[in-house]
Amino acid sequence: QQQVKQSPQSLIVQKGGISIINCAYENTAFDYFPWYQQFPGKGPALLIAIRPDVSEKKEGRFTISFNKSAKQFSLHIMDSQPGDSATYFCAAPLVTNMLTFGGGTRLMVKP
Amino acid sequence: DAGITQSPRHKVTETGTPVTLRCHQTENHRYMYWYRQDPGHGLRLIHYSYGVKDTDKGEVSDGYSVSRSKTEDFLLTLESATSSQTSVYFCAISESSGGGEQFFGPGTRLTVL
C-alpha cells in the first residue's frame, strides 16, 4: 500500500528559528501537495498547498519546496513563533478522489 | 469557518454496540470524507462520498459503513464497535476531489470500552 512518509515525528525549535518538515511519496494520481496545520482539540486546516508547475511556493513565513524527480516536498517555517506550535500534516493524492496524509509532525516552538 | 458540525462530540460505548456518527454541512459541497486520527498514524481515510448515495471505501474501511441520503449529511456507522475503533473521527468536505482544499469538522472522540 502506498504511503506518504513524513519526518520528523516531532520537532523543537527556538523562537526565530527555521522549522523544516519533510515528506516523500511514491506515485500520485496528479500533482497537488497540501500541508495542513492542526491545533489541539481542533480539526486540521489547510495551511499552504502547491500545484507543481513551480518548484516552490511561499506564503508569508511558510514555504513549500517541491522536488518532483525525488518525489519529495517539504515545509519551511521561517522565523518560527510560539503560535506556530501545532501538528503539521503533509498530504498527497496517491489515488484519484483521495488525499493520503503523512503521519504528522508535532512542532514546539520555544519562547 | 466552513459550516461543518459533527455529533456527538464525545461518546463512550461498550464493545459490540452499534454506533453512528453524524456529519452535517451547510456548504453544499459535493465531496464528504470520514477520517480517523490515531497517534503516529496521522489521518486515515475510512470512507468518502462523491454525491448523494455515492460512496466508496478508503484505506481503513473494515468494520465501518456509511450512508449519504442528503447532500448535507454523511453518516458513519460502526455496526459492532471494537476497542480498536477507539479514536478521534473527523469529517471533511470539499468542492472538488483530492486536488482541492478539504475543510474539517471539529471531530468526535469515541471511546470503546
Coordinates of N, CA and C in Angstrom, one line a residue:
Chain A
Q1 N 0.9 -1.2 0.0 CA 0.0 0.0 0.0 C 0.9 1.2 0.0
Q2 N 0.6 2.2 -0.9 CA 1.4 3.4 -1.0 C 1.2 4.2 0.3
Q3 N 2.2 4.9 0.6 CA 2.2 5.8 1.8 C 2.8 7.1 1.5
V4 N 2.5 8.1 2.4 CA 3.2 9.3 2.4 C 4.1 9.3 3.7
K5 N 5.4 9.4 3.5 CA 6.3 9.3 4.7 C 6.7 10.7 5.1
Q6 N 6.4 11.0 6.4 CA 6.7 12.3 6.9 C 7.7 12.3 8.0
S7 N 8.6 13.2 8.0 CA 9.6 13.3 9.1 C 10.0 14.7 9.4
P8 N 10.4 15.0 10.6 CA 10.5 14.1 11.8 C 9.1 14.0 12.4
Q9 N 8.9 13.1 13.4 CA 7.7 13.0 14.1 C 7.5 14.1 15.0
S10 N 8.6 14.6 15.6 CA 8.5 15.8 16.5 C 9.7 16.7 16.3
L11 N 9.4 17.9 16.6 CA 10.5 18.9 16.3 C 10.4 20.1 17.3
I12 N 11.5 20.4 17.9 CA 11.6 21.5 18.8 C 12.5 22.6 18.3
V13 N 12.0 23.8 18.2 CA 12.7 24.9 17.5 C 12.6 26.1 18.5
Q14 N 13.7 26.9 18.5 CA 13.7 28.1 19.3 C 13.0 29.2 18.5
K15 N 12.3 30.1 19.2 CA 11.7 31.2 18.6 C 12.6 31.9 17.7
G16 N 12.2 32.2 16.4 CA 13.0 32.9 15.5 C 13.8 31.9 14.5
G17 N 13.8 30.7 14.9 CA 14.5 29.7 14.1 C 13.7 29.2 12.9
I18 N 14.3 28.3 12.1 CA 13.6 27.7 10.9 C 13.1 26.3 11.3
S19 N 11.9 26.0 11.0 CA 11.3 24.7 11.1 C 11.2 24.0 9.8
I20 N 11.7 22.8 9.6 CA 11.7 22.1 8.4 C 11.1 20.7 8.6
I21 N 10.0 20.4 7.8 CA 9.4 19.2 7.8 C 9.4 18.6 6.4
N22 N 9.7 17.3 6.3 CA 9.8 16.7 5.0 C 8.8 15.6 4.8
C23 N 8.4 15.4 3.5 CA 7.5 14.3 3.1 C 8.0 13.7 1.8
A24 N 7.8 12.4 1.7 CA 8.1 11.7 0.5 C 7.0 10.8 0.1
Y25 N 6.8 10.6 -1.2 CA 5.7 9.8 -1.7 C 6.2 8.9 -2.8
E26 N 5.4 7.9 -3.2 CA 5.8 7.0 -4.3 C 5.3 7.5 -5.7
N27 N 4.0 7.5 -5.8 CA 3.4 7.9 -7.1 C 2.1 8.6 -6.7
T28 N 1.7 9.6 -7.5 CA 0.5 10.3 -7.3 C -0.4 10.3 -8.5
A29 N -1.7 10.4 -8.3 CA -2.7 10.5 -9.4 C -2.6 11.8 -10.1
F30 N -2.2 12.8 -9.4 CA -2.0 14.1 -10.1 C -1.1 15.0 -9.1
D31 N -0.7 16.1 -9.5 CA 0.2 16.9 -8.7 C -0.6 18.0 -7.9
Y32 N -0.7 17.7 -6.6 CA -1.3 18.6 -5.7 C -0.8 18.2 -4.3
F33 N -0.1 19.1 -3.7 CA 0.6 18.7 -2.4 C 0.3 19.8 -1.3
P34 N -0.7 19.5 -0.4 CA -1.0 20.4 0.6 C -0.3 20.1 1.9
W35 N -0.3 21.1 2.8 CA 0.1 21.0 4.2 C -1.0 21.5 5.0
Y36 N -1.4 20.7 6.1 CA -2.4 21.1 7.0 C -1.8 21.3 8.4
Q37 N -2.4 22.2 9.1 CA -2.0 22.6 10.5 C -3.1 22.2 11.4
Q38 N -2.8 21.6 12.5 CA -3.8 21.2 13.5 C -3.4 21.7 14.9
F39 N -4.3 22.4 15.6 CA -4.1 22.8 16.9 C -4.8 21.8 17.8
P40 N -4.4 21.6 19.1 CA -5.0 20.6 20.0 C -6.5 20.9 20.1
G41 N -7.3 19.8 20.0 CA -8.7 19.9 20.1 C -9.4 20.4 18.9
K42 N -8.7 20.7 17.8 CA -9.4 21.2 16.6 C -9.2 20.3 15.4
G43 N -9.9 20.5 14.4 CA -9.7 19.8 13.1 C -8.6 20.4 12.4
P44 N -7.9 19.6 11.5 CA -6.9 20.2 10.6 C -7.4 21.3 9.7
A45 N -6.6 22.2 9.4 CA -6.9 23.3 8.5 C -5.8 23.5 7.4
L46 N -6.2 23.8 6.2 CA -5.2 23.9 5.1 C -4.3 25.1 5.5
L47 N -3.0 24.9 5.4 CA -2.0 25.9 5.6 C -1.5 26.5 4.3
I48 N -1.1 25.7 3.4 CA -0.5 26.1 2.2 C -0.5 24.8 1.3
A49 N -0.6 25.1 0.0 CA -0.6 24.0 -1.0 C 0.1 24.4 -2.3
I50 N 0.7 23.4 -3.0 CA 1.4 23.7 -4.2 C 0.9 22.7 -5.3
R51 N 0.7 23.3 -6.5 CA 0.4 22.5 -7.7 C 1.7 22.7 -8.5
P52 N 2.5 21.7 -8.6 CA 3.9 21.9 -9.1 C 4.1 22.2 -10.5
D53 N 3.6 23.3 -11.0 CA 4.1 23.9 -12.2 C 5.3 24.8 -11.8
V54 N 5.4 24.9 -10.5 CA 6.6 25.6 -9.9 C 7.2 24.7 -8.8
S55 N 8.5 25.0 -8.5 CA 9.1 24.1 -7.5 C 9.1 24.7 -6.1
E56 N 8.5 25.9 -6.0 CA 8.4 26.5 -4.6 C 7.2 27.4 -4.6
K57 N 6.6 27.5 -3.4 CA 5.5 28.4 -3.2 C 5.7 29.0 -1.8
K58 N 5.6 30.3 -1.7 CA 5.8 31.0 -0.4 C 4.5 31.8 -0.1
E59 N 4.1 31.7 1.2 CA 3.0 32.5 1.7 C 3.4 33.0 3.1
G60 N 3.8 34.2 3.1 CA 4.3 34.8 4.4 C 5.6 34.0 4.9
R61 N 5.5 33.5 6.1 CA 6.7 32.8 6.6 C 6.7 31.3 6.2
F62 N 5.7 30.9 5.5 CA 5.6 29.5 5.1 C 6.0 29.2 3.7
T63 N 6.8 28.2 3.4 CA 7.2 27.9 2.1 C 7.2 26.4 1.8
I64 N 6.6 26.0 0.7 CA 6.7 24.6 0.2 C 7.8 24.6 -0.8
S65 N 8.7 23.6 -0.7 CA 9.6 23.3 -1.7 C 9.3 21.9 -2.2
F66 N 9.4 21.8 -3.6 CA 8.9 20.5 -4.2 C 10.0 20.0 -5.1
N67 N 10.4 18.7 -5.0 CA 11.4 18.1 -5.9 C 10.7 16.9 -6.5
K68 N 10.2 17.1 -7.8 CA 9.4 16.1 -8.4 C 10.3 14.9 -8.7
S69 N 11.5 15.0 -9.2 CA 12.3 13.9 -9.5 C 12.6 13.0 -8.3
A70 N 12.7 13.6 -7.1 CA 13.0 12.8 -5.9 C 11.7 12.4 -5.2
K71 N 10.5 12.9 -5.7 CA 9.2 12.7 -5.1 C 9.2 13.1 -3.7
Q72 N 9.7 14.3 -3.4 CA 9.7 14.8 -2.1 C 9.2 16.2 -2.1
F73 N 8.7 16.6 -0.9 CA 8.3 18.0 -0.7 C 8.4 18.4 0.7
S74 N 8.7 19.6 1.0 CA 9.0 20.0 2.4 C 8.3 21.3 2.7
L75 N 8.1 21.5 4.0 CA 7.5 22.8 4.5 C 8.6 23.4 5.4
H76 N 8.8 24.7 5.1 CA 9.8 25.5 5.8 C 9.0 26.6 6.5
I77 N 9.2 26.8 7.8 CA 8.6 27.9 8.6 C 9.7 28.8 9.0
M78 N 9.8 29.9 8.4 CA 10.8 30.9 8.8 C 10.4 31.7 10.0
D79 N 11.4 32.2 10.8 CA 11.1 33.0 12.0 C 10.0 32.3 12.8
S80 N 10.2 31.1 13.2 CA 9.2 30.3 13.9 C 8.7 31.0 15.2
Q81 N 7.4 31.0 15.4 CA 6.8 31.7 16.6 C 6.2 30.6 17.5
P82 N 6.0 30.9 18.8 CA 5.3 30.0 19.7 C 3.9 29.7 19.2
G83 N 3.3 30.6 18.5 CA 1.9 30.4 18.0 C 1.9 29.4 16.9
D84 N 3.1 29.0 16.3 CA 3.2 28.0 15.3 C 3.2 26.6 15.9
S85 N 3.3 26.5 17.2 CA 3.3 25.2 17.8 C 2.0 24.5 17.5
A86 N 2.1 23.4 16.9 CA 0.9 22.6 16.4 C 1.4 21.3 15.7
T87 N 0.5 20.6 15.2 CA 0.8 19.4 14.5 C 0.6 19.7 13.0
Y88 N 1.6 19.3 12.2 CA 1.5 19.5 10.8 C 1.5 18.2 10.0
F89 N 0.6 18.2 9.0 CA 0.4 17.0 8.2 C 0.7 17.4 6.7
C90 N 1.5 16.6 6.0 CA 1.5 16.7 4.6 C 0.5 15.8 4.0
A91 N 0.2 15.9 2.7 CA -0.7 15.0 2.1 C -0.4 15.0 0.6
A92 N -0.9 13.9 -0.1 CA -0.7 13.8 -1.5 C -1.8 12.9 -2.1
P93 N -2.2 13.2 -3.3 CA -3.3 12.4 -3.9 C -2.8 11.1 -4.6
L94 N -2.5 10.1 -3.8 CA -2.0 8.9 -4.3 C -3.0 8.2 -5.2
V95 N -4.2 8.4 -4.9 CA -5.3 7.8 -5.6 C -6.3 8.9 -6.0
T96 N -7.0 8.8 -7.1 CA -8.0 9.8 -7.5 C -9.1 9.9 -6.4
N97 N -9.5 11.1 -6.2 CA -10.6 11.4 -5.2 C -10.2 11.3 -3.8
M98 N -8.9 11.0 -3.5 CA -8.5 10.9 -2.1 C -7.2 11.6 -1.9
L99 N -7.0 12.1 -0.6 CA -5.8 12.6 -0.2 C -5.2 11.6 0.9
T100 N -4.0 11.2 0.7 CA -3.3 10.3 1.7 C -2.4 11.2 2.6
F101 N -2.6 11.2 3.9 CA -1.9 12.1 4.8 C -0.6 11.4 5.4
G102 N 0.4 12.2 5.6 CA 1.5 11.7 6.3 C 1.2 11.5 7.8
G103 N 2.1 10.9 8.6 CA 1.9 10.6 10.0 C 1.8 11.8 10.9
G104 N 2.2 13.0 10.4 CA 2.2 14.1 11.3 C 3.5 14.5 11.9
T105 N 3.7 15.8 12.2 CA 4.9 16.3 12.9 C 4.4 17.2 14.0
R106 N 4.8 16.9 15.2 CA 4.4 17.8 16.3 C 5.5 18.8 16.5
L107 N 5.2 20.1 16.2 CA 6.2 21.2 16.3 C 6.0 21.9 17.6
M108 N 7.0 22.1 18.3 CA 7.0 23.0 19.5 C 8.0 24.1 19.3
V109 N 7.6 25.3 19.4 CA 8.5 26.5 19.3 C 8.7 27.1 20.7
K110 N 9.9 27.1 21.1 CA 10.2 27.5 22.5 C 10.4 29.1 22.5
P111 N 9.8 29.8 23.5 CA 10.0 31.2 23.5 C 11.4 31.6 23.7
Chain B
D1 N -15.2 30.0 9.4 CA -15.1 28.6 9.4 C -16.2 28.0 8.5
A2 N -15.8 26.9 7.8 CA -16.7 26.2 7.0 C -17.8 25.6 7.9
G3 N -19.0 25.6 7.3 CA -20.2 25.1 8.1 C -20.2 23.6 8.2
I4 N -19.4 23.0 9.1 CA -19.4 21.6 9.3 C -19.6 21.3 10.8
T5 N -20.6 20.5 11.1 CA -20.8 20.1 12.5 C -20.7 18.6 12.6
Q6 N -20.3 18.1 13.7 CA -20.2 16.7 14.0 C -21.0 16.4 15.3
S7 N -21.7 15.3 15.3 CA -22.4 14.9 16.5 C -22.4 13.4 16.7
P8 N -22.2 12.9 17.9 CA -21.9 13.7 19.1 C -20.4 14.1 19.0
R9 N -20.0 14.9 19.9 CA -18.6 15.4 20.0 C -17.8 14.4 20.8
H10 N -18.4 13.8 21.8 CA -17.8 12.7 22.6 C -18.8 11.6 22.8
K11 N -18.2 10.4 22.8 CA -19.1 9.2 23.1 C -18.2 8.1 23.7
V12 N -18.8 7.5 24.7 CA -18.2 6.3 25.3 C -19.2 5.2 25.1
T13 N -18.8 4.1 24.6 CA -19.7 3.0 24.4 C -19.0 1.7 24.7
E14 N -19.7 0.6 24.7 CA -19.1 -0.7 25.0 C -18.9 -1.6 23.8
T15 N -18.0 -2.4 23.8 CA -17.7 -3.4 22.7 C -19.0 -4.1 22.3
G16 N -19.2 -4.2 21.0 CA -20.3 -4.9 20.5 C -21.5 -4.1 20.2
T17 N -21.6 -2.8 20.7 CA -22.7 -2.0 20.4 C -22.6 -1.2 19.1
P18 N -23.7 -0.9 18.5 CA -23.7 -0.1 17.2 C -23.5 1.4 17.6
V19 N -22.8 2.1 16.7 CA -22.6 3.5 17.0 C -22.7 4.2 15.6
T20 N -23.4 5.3 15.6 CA -23.5 6.2 14.4 C -23.0 7.6 14.7
L21 N -22.1 8.0 13.9 CA -21.6 9.4 14.0 C -22.2 10.2 12.8
R22 N -22.5 11.4 13.1 CA -23.1 12.3 12.1 C -22.3 13.4 11.7
C23 N -22.2 13.7 10.4 CA -21.5 14.9 9.9 C -22.6 15.7 9.1
H24 N -22.7 17.0 9.4 CA -23.7 17.9 8.7 C -23.0 19.1 8.2
Q25 N -23.2 19.4 6.9 CA -22.6 20.6 6.3 C -23.6 21.5 5.8
T26 N -23.3 22.8 5.8 CA -24.2 23.8 5.2 C -23.6 24.5 4.0
E27 N -22.5 23.9 3.4 CA -21.7 24.5 2.3 C -22.1 23.9 1.0
N28 N -23.0 22.9 0.9 CA -23.4 22.3 -0.3 C -22.2 21.7 -1.1
H29 N -21.2 21.3 -0.4 CA -20.0 20.7 -1.1 C -20.3 19.3 -1.5
R30 N -19.8 18.9 -2.7 CA -20.1 17.6 -3.2 C -19.5 16.4 -2.5
Y31 N -18.2 16.6 -2.1 CA -17.4 15.5 -1.5 C -17.4 15.6 0.0
M32 N -17.6 14.5 0.6 CA -17.6 14.4 2.1 C -16.7 13.1 2.4
Y33 N -16.0 13.3 3.5 CA -15.0 12.3 3.9 C -15.1 12.0 5.4
W34 N -14.8 10.7 5.8 CA -14.6 10.3 7.2 C -13.2 9.8 7.4
Y35 N -12.5 10.4 8.3 CA -11.2 10.0 8.7 C -11.1 9.6 10.2
R36 N -10.2 8.8 10.5 CA -9.9 8.6 11.9 C -8.4 9.0 12.1
Q37 N -8.2 9.6 13.3 CA -6.9 10.0 13.7 C -6.4 9.3 14.9
D38 N -5.2 8.7 14.8 CA -4.6 8.0 15.9 C -3.2 8.4 15.9
P39 N -2.6 8.4 17.2 CA -1.2 8.8 17.3 C -0.3 8.0 16.4
G40 N 0.6 8.7 15.7 CA 1.6 8.0 14.8 C 1.0 7.6 13.5
H41 N -0.3 7.7 13.3 CA -0.8 7.3 12.0 C -1.4 8.4 11.2
G42 N -1.4 9.6 11.8 CA -1.9 10.7 11.0 C -3.4 10.6 10.8
L43 N -3.9 11.0 9.7 CA -5.3 10.9 9.3 C -5.4 9.8 8.3
R44 N -6.3 8.9 8.6 CA -6.5 7.8 7.6 C -8.0 7.8 7.2
L45 N -8.1 7.7 5.9 CA -9.5 7.8 5.3 C -10.2 6.5 5.5
I46 N -11.5 6.6 5.9 CA -12.3 5.4 6.2 C -13.2 5.2 5.0
H47 N -14.0 6.2 4.7 CA -14.9 6.2 3.5 C -15.1 7.6 3.0
Y48 N -15.5 7.7 1.8 CA -15.8 9.0 1.3 C -17.1 9.0 0.4
S49 N -17.6 10.1 0.1 CA -18.8 10.2 -0.7 C -18.6 11.3 -1.8
Y50 N -19.0 11.0 -3.0 CA -18.9 11.9 -4.1 C -20.2 12.4 -4.6
G51 N -21.2 12.1 -3.8 CA -22.6 12.6 -4.2 C -23.6 11.8 -3.4
V52 N -24.9 12.3 -3.4 CA -25.9 11.6 -2.7 C -26.0 10.1 -3.2
K53 N -25.9 9.2 -2.2 CA -25.9 7.8 -2.4 C -24.7 7.2 -3.1
D54 N -23.7 8.1 -3.4 CA -22.5 7.6 -4.0 C -21.3 7.6 -3.0
T55 N -20.9 6.4 -2.6 CA -19.8 6.3 -1.6 C -18.8 5.3 -2.1
D56 N -17.6 5.4 -1.5 CA -16.5 4.5 -1.8 C -15.6 4.3 -0.6
K57 N -14.9 3.2 -0.6 CA -14.0 2.9 0.6 C -12.7 3.6 0.5
G58 N -12.2 3.9 1.8 CA -10.9 4.4 1.9 C -9.9 3.3 2.3
E59 N -8.9 3.7 3.0 CA -7.8 2.8 3.3 C -8.1 1.9 4.5
V60 N -9.0 2.3 5.4 CA -9.3 1.6 6.6 C -10.8 1.4 6.8
S61 N -11.5 0.8 5.8 CA -12.9 0.8 5.8 C -13.5 -0.4 6.6
D62 N -12.7 -1.4 6.9 CA -13.2 -2.6 7.5 C -13.9 -2.3 8.9
G63 N -15.1 -2.8 9.1 CA -15.8 -2.5 10.3 C -16.6 -1.2 10.3
Y64 N -16.6 -0.5 9.2 CA -17.4 0.8 9.1 C -18.3 0.7 7.9
S65 N -19.4 1.4 8.0 CA -20.3 1.6 6.8 C -20.7 3.1 6.8
V66 N -21.1 3.6 5.7 CA -21.5 5.0 5.6 C -22.8 5.1 4.8
S67 N -23.5 6.2 5.0 CA -24.6 6.5 4.1 C -24.8 8.0 3.9
R68 N -25.2 8.3 2.7 CA -25.5 9.7 2.4 C -26.8 9.8 1.6
S69 N -27.8 10.2 2.3 CA -29.2 10.3 1.7 C -29.5 11.7 1.3
K70 N -28.7 12.6 1.9 CA -28.9 14.1 1.5 C -27.5 14.7 1.3
T71 N -27.5 15.7 0.5 CA -26.2 16.4 0.3 C -25.5 16.8 1.6
E72 N -26.3 17.3 2.6 CA -25.7 17.9 3.8 C -25.3 16.9 4.8
D73 N -25.8 15.6 4.8 CA -25.5 14.7 5.9 C -24.7 13.5 5.4
F74 N -23.7 13.1 6.2 CA -22.9 11.9 5.9 C -22.8 11.2 7.2
L75 N -23.3 9.9 7.3 CA -23.3 9.2 8.5 C -22.2 8.1 8.4
L76 N -21.6 7.9 9.6 CA -20.6 6.8 9.7 C -21.1 5.9 10.8
T77 N -21.2 4.6 10.4 CA -21.8 3.6 11.4 C -20.7 2.5 11.7
L78 N -20.6 2.3 13.0 CA -19.8 1.1 13.4 C -20.8 0.1 13.8
E79 N -21.0 -1.0 13.1 CA -22.0 -1.9 13.3 C -21.9 -2.6 14.6
S80 N -20.7 -2.9 15.0 CA -20.4 -3.6 16.3 C -19.0 -3.1 16.8
A81 N -19.1 -2.1 17.6 CA -17.8 -1.4 17.9 C -16.8 -2.3 18.6
T82 N -15.6 -2.1 18.3 CA -14.5 -2.8 19.0 C -13.5 -1.8 19.6
S83 N -12.7 -2.3 20.5 CA -11.8 -1.4 21.2 C -10.8 -0.7 20.2
S84 N -10.5 -1.4 19.1 CA -9.5 -0.9 18.1 C -10.1 0.3 17.4
Q85 N -11.4 0.5 17.5 CA -12.1 1.7 16.9 C -12.1 2.9 17.8
T86 N -11.5 2.8 19.0 CA -11.3 3.9 19.8 C -10.4 4.9 19.1
S87 N -10.9 6.1 18.9 CA -10.2 7.1 18.0 C -10.9 8.4 18.0
V88 N -10.2 9.4 17.4 CA -10.9 10.6 17.1 C -11.3 10.6 15.6
Y89 N -12.6 10.9 15.3 CA -13.1 10.8 14.0 C -13.4 12.2 13.5
F90 N -12.8 12.5 12.3 CA -13.1 13.7 11.6 C -13.8 13.6 10.3
C91 N -14.8 14.5 10.2 CA -15.5 14.6 8.9 C -14.8 15.8 8.1
A92 N -14.7 15.6 6.8 CA -14.2 16.7 6.0 C -15.1 16.9 4.7
I93 N -15.1 18.1 4.2 CA -15.9 18.3 3.0 C -15.0 19.0 1.9
S94 N -15.3 18.9 0.7 CA -14.6 19.7 -0.3 C -15.5 19.8 -1.6
E95 N -15.2 20.9 -2.3 CA -15.9 21.1 -3.5 C -15.5 20.2 -4.7
S96 N -14.2 19.8 -4.7 CA -13.6 19.0 -5.7 C -13.0 17.8 -5.1
S97 N -12.5 16.9 -5.9 CA -11.9 15.7 -5.4 C -10.6 16.0 -4.9
G98 N -9.7 14.9 -4.7 CA -8.5 15.0 -4.0 C -7.6 16.2 -4.2
G99 N -7.8 16.9 -5.3 CA -7.0 18.1 -5.6 C -7.4 19.4 -5.1
G100 N -8.3 19.4 -4.2 CA -8.8 20.7 -3.6 C -8.8 20.7 -2.1
E101 N -9.0 21.9 -1.6 CA -9.0 22.1 -0.1 C -10.1 21.3 0.5
Q102 N -9.7 20.6 1.6 CA -10.7 19.9 2.4 C -10.9 20.7 3.7
F103 N -12.1 20.9 4.1 CA -12.5 21.6 5.3 C -12.9 20.6 6.4
F104 N -12.3 20.6 7.5 CA -12.5 19.6 8.5 C -13.5 20.1 9.6
G105 N -14.3 19.1 10.1 CA -15.1 19.4 11.2 C -14.3 19.4 12.5
P106 N -15.0 19.6 13.7 CA -14.3 19.7 15.0 C -13.9 18.3 15.6
G107 N -14.4 17.2 15.0 CA -14.0 15.9 15.5 C -15.0 15.3 16.5
T108 N -15.0 14.0 16.6 CA -15.7 13.2 17.6 C -14.8 12.3 18.2
R109 N -14.7 12.4 19.5 CA -13.8 11.5 20.3 C -14.6 10.3 20.7
L110 N -14.3 9.1 20.2 CA -15.1 7.9 20.5 C -14.2 6.9 21.3
T111 N -14.7 6.5 22.4 CA -14.0 5.5 23.3 C -14.9 4.3 23.4
V112 N -14.3 3.1 23.0 CA -15.0 1.8 23.1 C -14.3 1.0 24.2
L113 N -15.1 0.7 25.2 CA -14.6 0.0 26.4 C -14.8 -1.5 26.2

